[in-house]
Backbone as JSON, one array per atom type, in Angstrom:
{
  "sequence": "MKPLIIYNSRTENTVKVAEIMTEALSADLNLADHVSETTLEGRSLVGLGSGVYWTSLHPSLYRLVPKIPPDARVFFFFTSGFIRPIWTRFYISRIRGRMSRIHREIEGIWHCPGHDKHVLSKPFGFNANRPHSEDLRDAAVFARTLQG",
  "N": [[10.28, -8.38, 17.17], [10.98, -5.8, 14.79], [8.34, -4.02, 13.06], [7.52, -4.43, 9.56], [7.64, -2.71, 6.54], [6.62, -3.03, 3.29], [6.97, -2.23, -0.08], [6.02, -1.3, -3.43], [6.62, 0.77, -6.08], [5.98, 2.78, -8.85], [6.1, 5.39, -9.15], [6.87, 8.3, -7.22], [4.89, 8.57, -5.33], [3.83, 6.44, -3.6], [6.17, 5.73, -2.31], [6.74, 7.93, -0.67], [4.66, 7.72, 1.22], [5.22, 5.18, 2.28], [7.7, 5.67, 3.51], [7.0, 7.52, 5.52], [5.22, 5.97, 7.08], [7.0, 3.99, 7.89], [8.72, 5.43, 9.52], [6.9, 6.27, 11.51], [6.24, 3.85, 12.71], [8.65, 2.9, 13.53], [9.83, 1.01, 11.85], [11.2, -1.5, 9.6], [12.1, -1.01, 6.18], [11.42, -2.17, 2.96], [11.82, -2.83, -0.53], [9.47, -4.6, -2.49], [10.53, -6.51, -4.25], [12.88, -7.2, -3.02], [12.42, -8.72, -0.82], [12.59, -11.56, 1.2], [11.68, -14.84, 2.44], [13.1, -15.09, 4.78], [13.42, -12.42, 5.52], [10.86, -11.87, 6.33], [10.42, -13.47, 8.55], [9.43, -13.8, 11.92], [8.14, -11.36, 12.1], [5.7, -9.25, 13.49], [3.96, -7.44, 12.49], [3.11, -6.45, 9.28], [3.22, -4.27, 6.61], [1.88, -3.61, 3.44], [2.39, -1.88, 0.51], [1.43, 0.01, -2.39], [1.15, 1.64, -5.58], [-1.85, 2.04, -7.51], [-2.42, 0.12, -10.27], [-4.03, -0.1, -13.15], [-6.42, -0.93, -11.83], [-5.48, -2.61, -9.79], [-3.27, -3.57, -7.11], [0.33, -3.73, -7.18], [1.52, -6.78, -8.55], [3.68, -8.04, -7.22], [3.32, -7.66, -4.5], [1.08, -9.19, -3.83], [2.14, -11.71, -4.32], [3.82, -12.01, -2.17], [2.19, -12.24, 0.07], [1.27, -14.94, 0.86], [3.6, -15.83, 2.03], [3.99, -14.49, 4.36], [4.37, -14.72, 7.85], [1.96, -16.69, 9.64], [1.02, -15.67, 12.07], [1.43, -13.0, 11.93], [0.22, -9.67, 11.75], [-1.43, -8.01, 9.08], [-1.43, -5.2, 6.97], [-2.61, -2.91, 4.46], [-1.64, -0.3, 2.2], [-2.28, 2.26, -0.15], [-1.88, 4.34, -3.06], [-3.67, 6.21, -5.46], [-4.68, 7.29, -8.73], [-7.34, 7.66, -9.4], [-9.9, 8.68, -7.38], [-12.54, 8.57, -6.65], [-15.2, 7.37, -4.61], [-16.45, 5.01, -5.62], [-14.41, 3.8, -7.11], [-12.34, 3.43, -5.21], [-13.62, 1.68, -3.45], [-13.79, -0.5, -5.13], [-11.04, -1.16, -5.54], [-10.38, -1.84, -2.9], [-12.11, -4.0, -2.47], [-10.97, -5.87, -4.14], [-8.51, -6.3, -2.87], [-9.41, -7.35, -0.4], [-10.67, -9.67, -1.37], [-8.52, -11.15, -2.44], [-7.08, -11.64, -0.09], [-8.94, -13.09, 1.45], [-9.12, -15.44, 0.04], [-6.84, -16.78, 0.81], [-7.3, -17.07, 3.41], [-6.67, -14.98, 5.26], [-6.72, -12.28, 7.52], [-7.25, -8.74, 7.35], [-5.64, -6.13, 8.84], [-5.91, -3.4, 8.52], [-6.66, -0.8, 6.11], [-5.31, 1.75, 4.17], [-5.65, 4.64, 2.21], [-4.78, 7.13, -0.18], [-5.08, 9.88, -2.48], [-2.92, 9.91, -5.32], [-0.55, 11.58, -7.35], [-1.42, 11.24, -10.58], [0.47, 9.84, -12.95], [0.34, 8.55, -15.32], [0.77, 8.16, -18.81], [-1.51, 8.85, -20.33], [-3.01, 10.31, -18.55], [-1.42, 12.23, -17.37], [-1.23, 14.83, -18.68], [-3.49, 16.09, -17.71], [-3.13, 16.53, -15.05], [-4.14, 15.13, -12.78], [-4.73, 14.95, -9.37], [-2.44, 16.44, -8.73], [0.47, 17.23, -6.89], [-0.06, 15.44, -4.82], [0.66, 12.63, -2.79], [0.12, 15.06, -0.26], [1.3, 17.15, 2.46], [-0.68, 16.93, 4.49], [-1.89, 14.49, 3.82], [0.28, 12.79, 4.3], [0.63, 13.16, 7.02], [-1.76, 12.03, 7.93], [-1.26, 9.4, 7.15], [0.81, 8.7, 8.89], [-0.55, 8.83, 11.35], [-2.47, 6.81, 10.98], [-0.73, 4.58, 10.77], [0.39, 4.55, 13.34], [-1.84, 3.74, 14.81], [-1.83, 1.06, 14.45], [0.16, -0.02, 15.93], [1.1, -2.39, 18.33]],
  "CA": [[11.0, -7.87, 16.01], [10.4, -4.59, 14.21], [7.39, -4.14, 11.94], [8.12, -4.35, 8.23], [6.87, -2.06, 5.48], [7.04, -3.5, 1.98], [6.27, -1.42, -1.08], [6.41, -1.27, -4.82], [6.13, 2.06, -6.57], [6.49, 3.23, -10.14], [6.23, 6.84, -9.0], [7.28, 8.64, -5.85], [3.72, 8.7, -4.46], [3.77, 5.42, -2.57], [7.42, 5.78, -1.56], [6.57, 8.94, 0.38], [3.79, 7.15, 2.26], [5.97, 4.08, 2.92], [8.73, 6.25, 4.39], [6.32, 8.11, 6.68], [4.73, 4.87, 7.92], [8.18, 3.35, 8.45], [9.17, 6.29, 10.62], [5.88, 6.26, 12.58], [6.24, 2.55, 13.36], [10.04, 2.47, 13.75], [9.83, -0.25, 11.1], [12.15, -1.69, 8.51], [11.49, -0.7, 4.89], [11.99, -2.94, 1.87], [11.13, -2.98, -1.81], [8.87, -5.93, -2.57], [11.41, -7.43, -4.97], [14.03, -7.52, -2.18], [11.96, -9.39, 0.39], [12.64, -13.03, 1.18], [11.01, -15.43, 3.59], [13.92, -14.77, 5.94], [13.09, -11.03, 5.89], [9.52, -11.88, 6.93], [10.41, -14.28, 9.77], [9.33, -13.15, 13.21], [7.46, -10.05, 12.05], [4.34, -9.28, 14.04], [3.16, -6.5, 11.71], [3.65, -6.25, 7.94], [2.44, -3.37, 5.77], [2.13, -3.78, 2.02], [1.93, -0.67, -0.16], [1.63, 0.09, -3.83], [0.23, 2.44, -6.37], [-2.86, 1.22, -8.18], [-2.11, 0.03, -11.69], [-5.14, -0.74, -13.84], [-7.36, -1.43, -10.81], [-4.9, -3.59, -8.88], [-1.96, -3.3, -6.55], [1.39, -4.41, -7.92], [1.48, -8.23, -8.3], [4.74, -8.49, -6.31], [2.8, -7.66, -3.13], [0.21, -10.36, -3.66], [2.99, -12.9, -4.28], [4.43, -12.1, -0.84], [1.21, -12.48, 1.14], [1.29, -16.29, 1.43], [4.87, -16.06, 2.72], [3.99, -13.76, 5.63], [4.06, -15.64, 8.95], [0.52, -16.72, 9.92], [0.65, -14.89, 13.25], [1.69, -11.57, 11.67], [-0.89, -8.84, 11.31], [-1.13, -7.47, 7.75], [-2.22, -4.05, 6.52], [-2.32, -2.42, 3.12], [-1.79, 1.12, 1.91], [-2.11, 2.49, -1.57], [-2.18, 5.64, -3.66], [-4.28, 5.98, -6.77], [-5.08, 8.48, -9.48], [-8.79, 7.79, -9.34], [-10.22, 8.7, -5.95], [-13.97, 8.49, -6.39], [-15.5, 6.23, -3.73], [-16.74, 3.77, -6.34], [-13.15, 3.17, -7.49], [-11.6, 2.96, -4.04], [-14.31, 0.47, -2.98], [-13.41, -1.57, -6.04], [-9.67, -1.57, -5.2], [-10.41, -2.49, -1.59], [-12.76, -5.31, -2.59], [-9.97, -6.77, -4.74], [-7.56, -6.65, -1.81], [-10.1, -8.26, 0.53], [-10.89, -10.93, -2.06], [-7.24, -11.87, -2.48], [-6.72, -12.08, 1.27], [-9.88, -14.1, 1.93], [-8.81, -16.72, -0.64], [-5.79, -17.48, 1.55], [-7.77, -17.09, 4.81], [-5.92, -14.01, 6.05], [-7.44, -11.07, 7.89], [-6.57, -7.47, 7.09], [-5.65, -5.28, 10.03], [-6.38, -2.08, 8.12], [-6.35, -0.35, 4.75], [-5.2, 3.2, 4.09], [-5.56, 5.1, 0.83], [-4.87, 8.56, -0.48], [-4.81, 10.17, -3.89], [-1.55, 10.1, -5.76], [-0.46, 12.27, -8.63], [-1.53, 10.26, -11.66], [1.52, 10.16, -13.91], [0.19, 7.73, -16.52], [0.93, 8.97, -20.01], [-2.79, 9.36, -20.79], [-3.59, 11.19, -17.53], [-0.47, 13.24, -16.94], [-1.52, 16.19, -19.15], [-4.61, 16.67, -16.97], [-2.68, 16.86, -13.7], [-4.98, 14.55, -11.73], [-4.14, 14.86, -8.03], [-1.11, 17.04, -8.68], [0.99, 17.53, -5.55], [-0.53, 14.47, -3.84], [0.2, 12.96, -1.46], [0.67, 16.29, 0.3], [1.69, 17.04, 3.88], [-1.8, 16.44, 5.29], [-2.0, 13.06, 3.53], [1.37, 12.09, 4.99], [0.31, 13.21, 8.46], [-2.8, 11.01, 8.12], [-0.61, 8.09, 7.01], [1.53, 8.44, 10.15], [-1.56, 8.57, 12.38], [-2.99, 5.47, 10.7], [0.3, 3.6, 11.12], [0.5, 4.46, 14.82], [-2.97, 3.01, 15.38], [-1.57, -0.36, 14.27], [1.16, -0.5, 16.89], [0.43, -3.22, 19.31]],
  "C": [[10.25, -6.67, 15.44], [9.33, -4.91, 13.17], [8.14, -3.99, 10.62], [7.15, -3.69, 7.27], [7.48, -2.5, 4.16], [6.27, -2.69, 0.94], [6.81, -1.7, -2.47], [5.81, 0.01, -5.39], [6.79, 2.39, -7.9], [6.67, 4.75, -10.14], [6.7, 7.1, -7.57], [6.12, 8.71, -4.87], [3.76, 7.72, -3.3], [5.04, 5.39, -1.73], [7.31, 6.77, -0.41], [5.75, 8.4, 1.54], [4.53, 6.05, 3.01], [7.0, 4.63, 3.9], [8.11, 6.84, 5.65], [5.83, 7.02, 7.63], [5.89, 4.14, 8.59], [8.67, 4.13, 9.66], [8.19, 6.21, 11.79], [5.91, 4.95, 13.37], [7.62, 2.09, 13.81], [10.25, 1.11, 13.09], [11.05, -0.34, 10.18], [11.39, -1.46, 7.2], [12.2, -1.48, 3.79], [11.15, -2.82, 0.61], [10.62, -4.41, -1.9], [9.8, -6.94, -3.24], [12.62, -7.86, -4.15], [13.66, -8.26, -0.91], [12.01, -10.9, 0.2], [11.86, -13.55, 2.38], [11.78, -15.16, 4.87], [13.62, -13.35, 6.45], [11.77, -10.98, 6.65], [9.46, -12.6, 8.28], [10.33, -13.42, 11.02], [8.63, -11.8, 13.22], [6.05, -10.19, 12.61], [3.4, -8.37, 13.26], [3.85, -6.27, 10.37], [2.7, -5.36, 7.16], [2.86, -3.53, 4.32], [1.55, -2.58, 1.27], [2.3, -0.63, -1.62], [0.78, 1.21, -4.4], [-0.8, 1.49, -6.95], [-2.59, 1.29, -9.67], [-3.21, -0.77, -12.36], [-5.98, -1.56, -12.87], [-6.78, -2.48, -9.87], [-3.59, -3.08, -8.3], [-0.92, -4.08, -7.35], [1.41, -5.89, -7.56], [2.54, -8.73, -7.31], [4.26, -8.54, -4.86], [1.93, -8.88, -2.87], [1.02, -11.66, -3.6], [3.62, -13.09, -2.9], [3.45, -12.52, 0.24], [1.25, -13.9, 1.69], [2.56, -16.61, 2.22], [4.94, -15.37, 4.07], [3.63, -14.75, 6.74], [2.59, -15.56, 9.35], [0.11, -15.89, 11.14], [0.92, -13.4, 13.08], [0.41, -10.87, 11.25], [-0.47, -8.16, 10.0], [-2.02, -6.26, 7.49], [-1.74, -3.63, 5.15], [-2.43, -0.9, 3.09], [-1.56, 1.31, 0.42], [-2.43, 3.93, -1.93], [-2.76, 5.35, -5.04], [-4.69, 7.3, -7.41], [-6.57, 8.72, -9.43], [-9.23, 7.67, -7.88], [-11.71, 8.66, -5.65], [-14.26, 7.26, -5.55], [-15.8, 4.93, -4.46], [-15.46, 3.05, -6.74], [-12.41, 2.64, -6.27], [-12.28, 1.73, -3.44], [-13.95, -0.73, -3.84], [-12.01, -2.08, -5.72], [-9.67, -2.36, -3.9], [-11.07, -3.86, -1.67], [-11.8, -6.31, -3.23], [-8.95, -7.21, -3.71], [-8.2, -7.66, -0.86], [-10.32, -9.64, -0.1], [-9.63, -11.78, -2.11], [-6.88, -12.43, -1.12], [-7.66, -13.18, 1.76], [-9.61, -15.45, 1.27], [-7.71, -17.49, 0.09], [-6.07, -17.43, 3.06], [-6.93, -16.2, 5.72], [-6.8, -12.79, 6.3], [-6.59, -9.86, 7.54], [-6.75, -6.6, 8.32], [-6.19, -3.89, 9.72], [-5.97, -1.78, 6.69], [-6.34, 1.17, 4.76], [-4.98, 3.59, 2.63], [-5.51, 6.62, 0.79], [-4.64, 8.75, -1.97], [-3.32, 10.3, -4.14], [-1.57, 10.79, -7.1], [-0.42, 11.22, -9.74], [-0.56, 10.66, -12.77], [1.46, 9.27, -15.15], [0.2, 8.64, -17.74], [-0.39, 9.57, -20.51], [-3.41, 10.37, -19.82], [-2.72, 12.38, -17.19], [-0.81, 14.66, -17.43], [-2.64, 16.89, -18.36], [-4.26, 17.01, -15.53], [-3.55, 16.32, -12.59], [-4.19, 14.41, -10.44], [-2.71, 15.39, -7.96], [-0.77, 17.41, -7.24], [0.43, 16.62, -4.47], [0.41, 13.27, -3.87], [0.9, 14.22, -0.94], [0.9, 16.11, 1.79], [0.55, 16.53, 4.77], [-2.02, 14.95, 5.07], [-0.94, 12.28, 4.31], [1.18, 12.1, 6.5], [-0.75, 12.15, 8.78], [-2.21, 9.6, 8.05], [0.12, 7.72, 8.3], [0.55, 8.11, 11.28], [-2.13, 7.17, 12.2], [-1.99, 4.41, 11.15], [0.41, 3.44, 12.63], [-0.66, 3.71, 15.45], [-2.77, 1.51, 15.29], [-0.53, -0.91, 15.24], [0.47, -1.32, 17.96], [1.28, -3.88, 20.26]]
}
């Protein structure tokens, strides 16, 4: 069965990445709120993507993880306004922690800056025009490495 890309996005940042990865993997694409256990059945590869909201991915993605078939490979992708390595390591450690609590391995994690559109950050234009074409090209390359 086709891979599945699941995302939740409050801005267009993560949607752009999800669409590129969907195309690269010839996958199906669904919003996290529209995914059921039936949608997940038989999937060998599932990608979960979100923006980072106050140091965490959207909760809807974490709620889906236990429903993913045990033999499916899982990867994450995210966009965030803060891109310093200390922050991205923090986000990634939270993802790994959540997955280890349910004894699931992560096939890969991909991140790029996203235009921070939070009301407090927007005036400063953090990561304006991100993800850009090079970011999206990198996302497609990453996705293709997961084909199996």
